[in-house]
């Protein structure tokens, strides 16, 4: 690098596929490789633009490459034998076509459902009254900075502080730059947490174990590594993380069910209640109505001109009121 603090990247063997639509970094790298053949070597200097999202924005790099081999793609003839090589579920070309067709349909359905859910959550956020201290956003910024620091270290860099030195940026400038994203994520998490509380969602031991086993893949669940994972996520520090992931998915599934008008199971009534409190059925009915009506109102707003205003719950959480504004 052409500055006072050079960065030396370790030499590695890469398989490079030049692609005009998805060029490699730094800009111009693909073009420098065009025309080279096996055994050729080449040295060149490239730069990242000042406005690049790369951690090397505004810097130059001296690159030395040696081509070991050059390969090209050749379209194979579509035969039953090729279909069988692609997967055990395919005996014939028609089986392969049907499998691809079903896979594309499933992918399209998942994308449509994801878009639909995102619209519902966005509308729900717009309909919600959120009350929370500024520290919530600061905490989310801390989480984001820790995650970025870990990613940079996995890339072989010396963490976020080194990144700040490289791009001549302060920690406060970085936090200000990411504050809106942190606000959006924090508010989304607050609404989801409120839905978990209002709908009385929970995670059973069986659900937890099922999720843990999903991480094994084809690994023997009785193996030492699998048992260590079970211990960490069932009884150790990993349990709250896994429970949070499951509850988040349950809350998102509940939002989808509400906006689709599907039947929602009644929340489990608490065993005990104060004599002066409302009956469990009444209280739960009111809480469920707040979430359901908010989500329904949000969905109606996405497709209609007017949405009925919903009342706020009497026992709303001080952190976030998931009621229509």
Coordinates of C-alpha atoms in Angstrom, one line a residue:
X1 CA 0.0 0.0 0.0
X2 CA 1.2 3.5 -0.8
X3 CA 1.0 5.2 2.6
X4 CA 2.8 5.4 5.9
X5 CA 1.0 2.4 7.3
X6 CA 1.3 -0.4 4.7
X7 CA -0.8 -3.5 5.0
X8 CA 0.6 -6.8 3.7
X9 CA -2.0 -9.4 2.8
X10 CA -1.0 -13.0 3.0
X11 CA -0.4 -14.8 -0.3
X12 CA -3.2 -17.2 -1.1
X13 CA -4.3 -19.3 -4.0
X14 CA -7.7 -18.0 -5.3
X15 CA -10.0 -19.3 -7.9
X16 CA -11.1 -16.2 -9.8
X17 CA -14.1 -16.0 -12.1
X18 CA -14.1 -12.7 -14.0
X19 CA -17.7 -11.3 -13.9
X20 CA -18.7 -7.9 -15.3
X21 CA -21.9 -7.8 -13.2
X22 CA -20.0 -8.6 -9.9
X23 CA -16.4 -7.4 -10.3
X24 CA -13.8 -8.2 -7.8
X25 CA -12.1 -5.6 -5.5
X26 CA -10.2 -3.5 -6.1
X27 CA -11.9 -2.1 -9.2
X28 CA -10.1 -3.2 -12.3
X29 CA -8.8 -6.4 -10.9
X30 CA -10.8 -8.6 -13.3
X31 CA -9.6 -6.6 -16.4
X32 CA -6.0 -7.1 -15.4
X33 CA -6.4 -10.9 -15.6
X34 CA -7.9 -11.0 -19.1
X35 CA -5.6 -12.5 -21.7
X36 CA -3.3 -14.3 -19.2
X37 CA -2.6 -18.0 -19.6
X38 CA -1.3 -20.7 -17.4
X39 CA 2.3 -19.9 -16.2
X40 CA 1.9 -16.1 -16.8
X41 CA 2.8 -13.6 -14.0
X42 CA 1.8 -10.0 -13.8
X43 CA 2.3 -7.0 -11.5
X44 CA 0.0 -4.0 -11.3
X45 CA -1.2 -1.3 -9.0
X46 CA -4.9 -0.5 -8.4
X47 CA -6.8 1.8 -6.1
X48 CA -10.1 1.8 -4.2
X49 CA -12.2 5.0 -4.7
X50 CA -12.5 7.4 -1.7
X51 CA -16.2 6.7 -1.5
X52 CA -15.8 2.9 -1.6
X53 CA -17.5 0.8 1.2
X54 CA -14.3 -1.2 1.5
X55 CA -12.1 -0.8 4.6
X56 CA -9.3 0.1 2.1
X57 CA -11.2 3.1 0.6
X58 CA -8.9 5.7 -0.8
X59 CA -5.8 3.4 -0.7
X60 CA -3.7 1.8 -3.4
X61 CA -2.4 -1.7 -3.6
X62 CA 0.5 -3.4 -5.4
X63 CA -0.6 -6.7 -6.7
X64 CA 1.5 -9.6 -8.0
X65 CA -0.3 -12.6 -9.6
X66 CA 0.7 -15.9 -11.1
X67 CA -1.7 -17.9 -13.1
X68 CA -1.6 -21.6 -12.3
X69 CA -4.3 -22.8 -14.7
X70 CA -7.1 -21.5 -16.8
X71 CA -10.5 -23.2 -17.0
X72 CA -13.6 -22.5 -19.0
X73 CA -17.2 -23.7 -18.6
X74 CA -18.6 -26.1 -21.1
X75 CA -22.3 -26.8 -21.2
X76 CA -22.9 -30.5 -20.7
X77 CA -25.5 -32.4 -22.6
X78 CA -28.6 -32.9 -20.5
X79 CA -29.0 -36.7 -20.1
X80 CA -30.4 -39.1 -17.5
X81 CA -26.8 -39.9 -16.5
X82 CA -26.1 -36.2 -15.8
X83 CA -29.4 -35.9 -13.8
X84 CA -28.3 -38.9 -11.7
X85 CA -24.9 -37.2 -11.0
X86 CA -26.6 -34.0 -9.9
X87 CA -28.6 -35.7 -7.1
X88 CA -29.9 -39.0 -5.7
X89 CA -33.5 -37.9 -6.2
X90 CA -33.2 -37.6 -9.9
X91 CA -33.4 -40.7 -12.1
X92 CA -34.3 -38.9 -15.4
X93 CA -34.1 -35.6 -17.1
X94 CA -37.8 -35.1 -16.4
X95 CA -37.1 -35.7 -12.6
X96 CA -34.4 -33.0 -12.7
X97 CA -36.7 -30.5 -14.5
X98 CA -39.5 -31.2 -12.0
X99 CA -37.0 -30.8 -9.1
X100 CA -35.7 -27.5 -10.4
X101 CA -39.3 -26.3 -11.1
X102 CA -40.3 -27.1 -7.5
X103 CA -37.2 -25.5 -6.1
X104 CA -37.7 -22.3 -8.0
X105 CA -41.4 -22.2 -6.9
X106 CA -40.4 -22.7 -3.3
X107 CA -37.8 -20.0 -3.5
X108 CA -40.3 -17.6 -5.1
X109 CA -42.8 -18.4 -2.3
X110 CA -40.2 -17.8 0.4
X111 CA -39.2 -14.5 -1.1
X112 CA -42.8 -13.4 -1.4
X113 CA -43.5 -14.4 2.2
X114 CA -40.4 -12.6 3.4
X115 CA -41.4 -9.4 1.5
X116 CA -45.0 -9.7 2.9
X117 CA -43.7 -10.1 6.4
X118 CA -41.3 -7.2 6.1
X119 CA -44.2 -4.9 4.9
X120 CA -46.3 -6.1 7.8
X121 CA -43.5 -5.4 10.4
X122 CA -42.8 -2.0 8.8
X123 CA -46.5 -1.1 9.0
X124 CA -46.7 -2.4 12.5
X125 CA -43.8 -0.2 13.5
X126 CA -45.4 2.8 12.0
X127 CA -48.6 2.1 13.9
X128 CA -46.8 1.6 17.2
X129 CA -46.0 4.1 19.9
X130 CA -42.5 3.4 21.1
X131 CA -41.2 4.7 24.4
X132 CA -37.7 3.9 25.3
X133 CA -34.6 5.6 26.7
X134 CA -31.7 6.7 24.5
X135 CA -29.5 4.0 26.0
X136 CA -31.4 1.4 24.0
X137 CA -29.9 2.8 20.8
X138 CA -26.5 3.2 22.4
X139 CA -26.6 -0.5 23.4
X140 CA -27.5 -1.5 19.9
X141 CA -24.6 0.5 18.6
X142 CA -22.4 -1.4 21.0
X143 CA -23.6 -4.7 19.6
X144 CA -23.1 -3.6 16.0
X145 CA -19.6 -2.4 16.8
X146 CA -18.7 -5.7 18.5
X147 CA -20.0 -7.6 15.6
X148 CA -18.0 -5.5 13.1
X149 CA -14.9 -5.9 15.3
X150 CA -15.2 -9.7 15.2
X151 CA -15.7 -9.7 11.4
X152 CA -12.6 -7.6 10.8
X153 CA -10.6 -9.9 13.0
X154 CA -11.8 -12.9 11.1
X155 CA -10.6 -11.2 7.9
X156 CA -7.1 -11.0 9.5
X157 CA -7.2 -7.3 10.5
X158 CA -6.6 -5.9 14.0
X159 CA -10.1 -5.0 14.8
X160 CA -12.3 -1.9 14.7
X161 CA -9.8 0.5 16.2
X162 CA -7.3 -0.4 13.5
X163 CA -10.0 0.2 11.0
X164 CA -10.6 3.7 12.4
X165 CA -6.9 4.5 12.0
X166 CA -6.9 3.3 8.4
X167 CA -10.0 5.3 7.4
X168 CA -9.1 8.3 9.6
X169 CA -12.4 8.1 11.5
X170 CA -13.3 8.4 15.2
X171 CA -15.5 6.0 17.1
X172 CA -18.1 8.8 17.6
X173 CA -18.2 9.5 13.9
X174 CA -18.7 5.8 13.2
X175 CA -21.5 5.7 15.8
X176 CA -23.2 8.7 14.3
X177 CA -22.9 7.2 10.8
X178 CA -24.7 4.0 12.0
X179 CA -27.2 5.5 14.4
X180 CA -30.2 5.4 12.1
X181 CA -29.6 1.7 11.4
X182 CA -29.2 1.0 15.1
X183 CA -32.5 2.9 15.8
X184 CA -34.3 0.8 13.2
X185 CA -33.0 -2.5 14.5
X186 CA -33.6 -1.5 18.1
X187 CA -37.2 -0.5 17.5
X188 CA -37.9 -3.6 15.5
X189 CA -36.5 -5.7 18.4
X190 CA -38.7 -3.8 20.9
X191 CA -41.9 -4.4 18.9
X192 CA -41.0 -8.1 18.5
X193 CA -40.3 -8.4 22.3
X194 CA -43.6 -6.8 23.0
X195 CA -45.4 -9.3 20.8
X196 CA -43.6 -12.1 22.6
X197 CA -44.8 -10.7 25.9
X198 CA -48.4 -9.9 24.9
X199 CA -48.9 -13.2 23.1
X200 CA -47.2 -15.1 26.0
X201 CA -44.8 -16.9 23.6
X202 CA -42.3 -19.3 25.2
X203 CA -39.8 -21.9 24.3
X204 CA -40.1 -25.5 25.5
X205 CA -37.2 -27.8 26.2
X206 CA -38.3 -29.9 23.3
X207 CA -38.2 -26.9 20.9
X208 CA -34.8 -26.0 22.2
X209 CA -33.5 -29.5 21.7
X210 CA -35.0 -29.6 18.2
X211 CA -33.2 -26.4 17.2
X212 CA -29.9 -27.6 18.8
X213 CA -30.1 -30.9 16.8
X214 CA -30.7 -28.9 13.6
X215 CA -27.2 -27.5 14.0
X216 CA -25.7 -31.0 14.0
X217 CA -26.4 -31.7 10.3
X218 CA -25.3 -35.2 9.7
X219 CA -23.0 -35.3 12.7
X220 CA -23.6 -38.1 15.2
X221 CA -25.6 -36.5 18.1
X222 CA -23.7 -38.8 20.5
X223 CA -20.3 -37.4 19.4
X224 CA -18.3 -35.4 21.9
X225 CA -18.6 -32.2 19.9
X226 CA -22.4 -32.6 19.6
X227 CA -22.7 -33.3 23.4
X228 CA -20.6 -30.2 24.1
X229 CA -22.9 -28.2 21.9
X230 CA -26.0 -29.6 23.7
X231 CA -24.5 -28.7 27.0
X232 CA -23.6 -25.1 25.9
X233 CA -27.1 -24.3 24.4
X234 CA -29.3 -26.3 26.8
X235 CA -27.6 -25.5 30.1
X236 CA -24.9 -23.0 29.4
X237 CA -24.4 -19.4 28.1
X238 CA -25.8 -20.3 24.7
X239 CA -29.3 -21.0 25.9
X240 CA -30.5 -17.3 26.1
X241 CA -29.2 -16.7 22.6
X242 CA -31.0 -19.7 21.1
X243 CA -34.2 -18.9 23.0
X244 CA -34.1 -15.4 21.7
X245 CA -33.8 -16.7 18.1
X246 CA -36.7 -19.1 18.5
X247 CA -38.9 -16.5 20.2
X248 CA -38.1 -14.0 17.4
X249 CA -39.2 -16.5 14.8
X250 CA -42.3 -17.3 16.7
X251 CA -43.2 -13.6 16.9
X252 CA -42.7 -13.2 13.2
X253 CA -44.8 -16.3 12.5
X254 CA -47.5 -14.8 14.8
X255 CA -47.5 -11.6 12.9
X256 CA -48.0 -13.5 9.6
X257 CA -50.8 -15.5 11.1
X258 CA -52.5 -12.3 12.3
X259 CA -52.3 -10.4 9.1
X260 CA -53.5 -13.5 7.2
X261 CA -56.5 -13.7 9.4
X262 CA -55.6 -17.2 10.6
X263 CA -56.9 -18.6 13.9
X264 CA -54.6 -17.7 16.8
X265 CA -54.3 -20.0 19.8
X266 CA -55.3 -18.5 23.1
X267 CA -52.4 -17.5 25.4
X268 CA -51.9 -19.8 28.4
X269 CA -53.6 -18.3 31.5
X270 CA -51.5 -17.6 34.5
X271 CA -52.2 -19.9 37.5
X272 CA -52.5 -17.1 40.0
X273 CA -53.8 -13.6 39.9
X274 CA -54.4 -10.8 42.4
X275 CA -58.0 -10.5 43.7
X276 CA -58.1 -6.9 42.6
X277 CA -56.7 -7.6 39.1
X278 CA -58.8 -8.4 36.1
X279 CA -59.5 -12.1 35.5
X280 CA -56.9 -13.8 33.4
X281 CA -59.3 -14.3 30.5
X282 CA -60.2 -10.6 30.4
X283 CA -56.6 -9.4 30.8
X284 CA -55.3 -11.8 28.2
X285 CA -58.1 -11.0 25.8
X286 CA -57.2 -7.3 26.0
X287 CA -53.5 -7.9 25.6
X288 CA -54.0 -10.2 22.6
X289 CA -56.4 -7.7 21.0
X290 CA -53.8 -4.9 21.2
X291 CA -51.3 -6.9 19.2
X292 CA -53.8 -8.5 16.8
X293 CA -55.6 -5.2 16.1
X294 CA -52.3 -3.4 15.7
X295 CA -51.1 -5.9 13.2
X296 CA -54.4 -6.0 11.4
X297 CA -54.5 -2.2 11.3
X298 CA -51.0 -2.1 9.9
X299 CA -51.9 -4.6 7.2
X300 CA -55.1 -2.6 6.3
X301 CA -52.9 0.5 6.0
X302 CA -50.8 -1.2 3.5
X303 CA -53.7 -2.0 1.2
X304 CA -56.5 0.5 2.1
X305 CA -56.9 4.3 2.5
X306 CA -58.2 4.3 6.1
X307 CA -57.5 2.1 9.1
X308 CA -59.5 2.0 12.3
X309 CA -57.7 3.6 15.2
X310 CA -57.1 1.1 18.0
X311 CA -57.1 1.8 21.8
X312 CA -54.0 1.5 23.9
X313 CA -53.7 -1.3 26.5
X314 CA -54.0 -0.5 30.1
X315 CA -51.1 -2.6 31.1
X316 CA -48.6 -1.6 28.4
X317 CA -44.9 -2.2 29.0
X318 CA -42.9 0.9 29.9
X319 CA -40.4 0.0 27.2
X320 CA -42.7 -0.1 24.2
X321 CA -46.4 0.4 23.7
X322 CA -47.4 -1.9 20.8
X323 CA -50.6 0.0 20.1
X324 CA -51.9 1.9 17.1
X325 CA -51.0 5.5 17.1

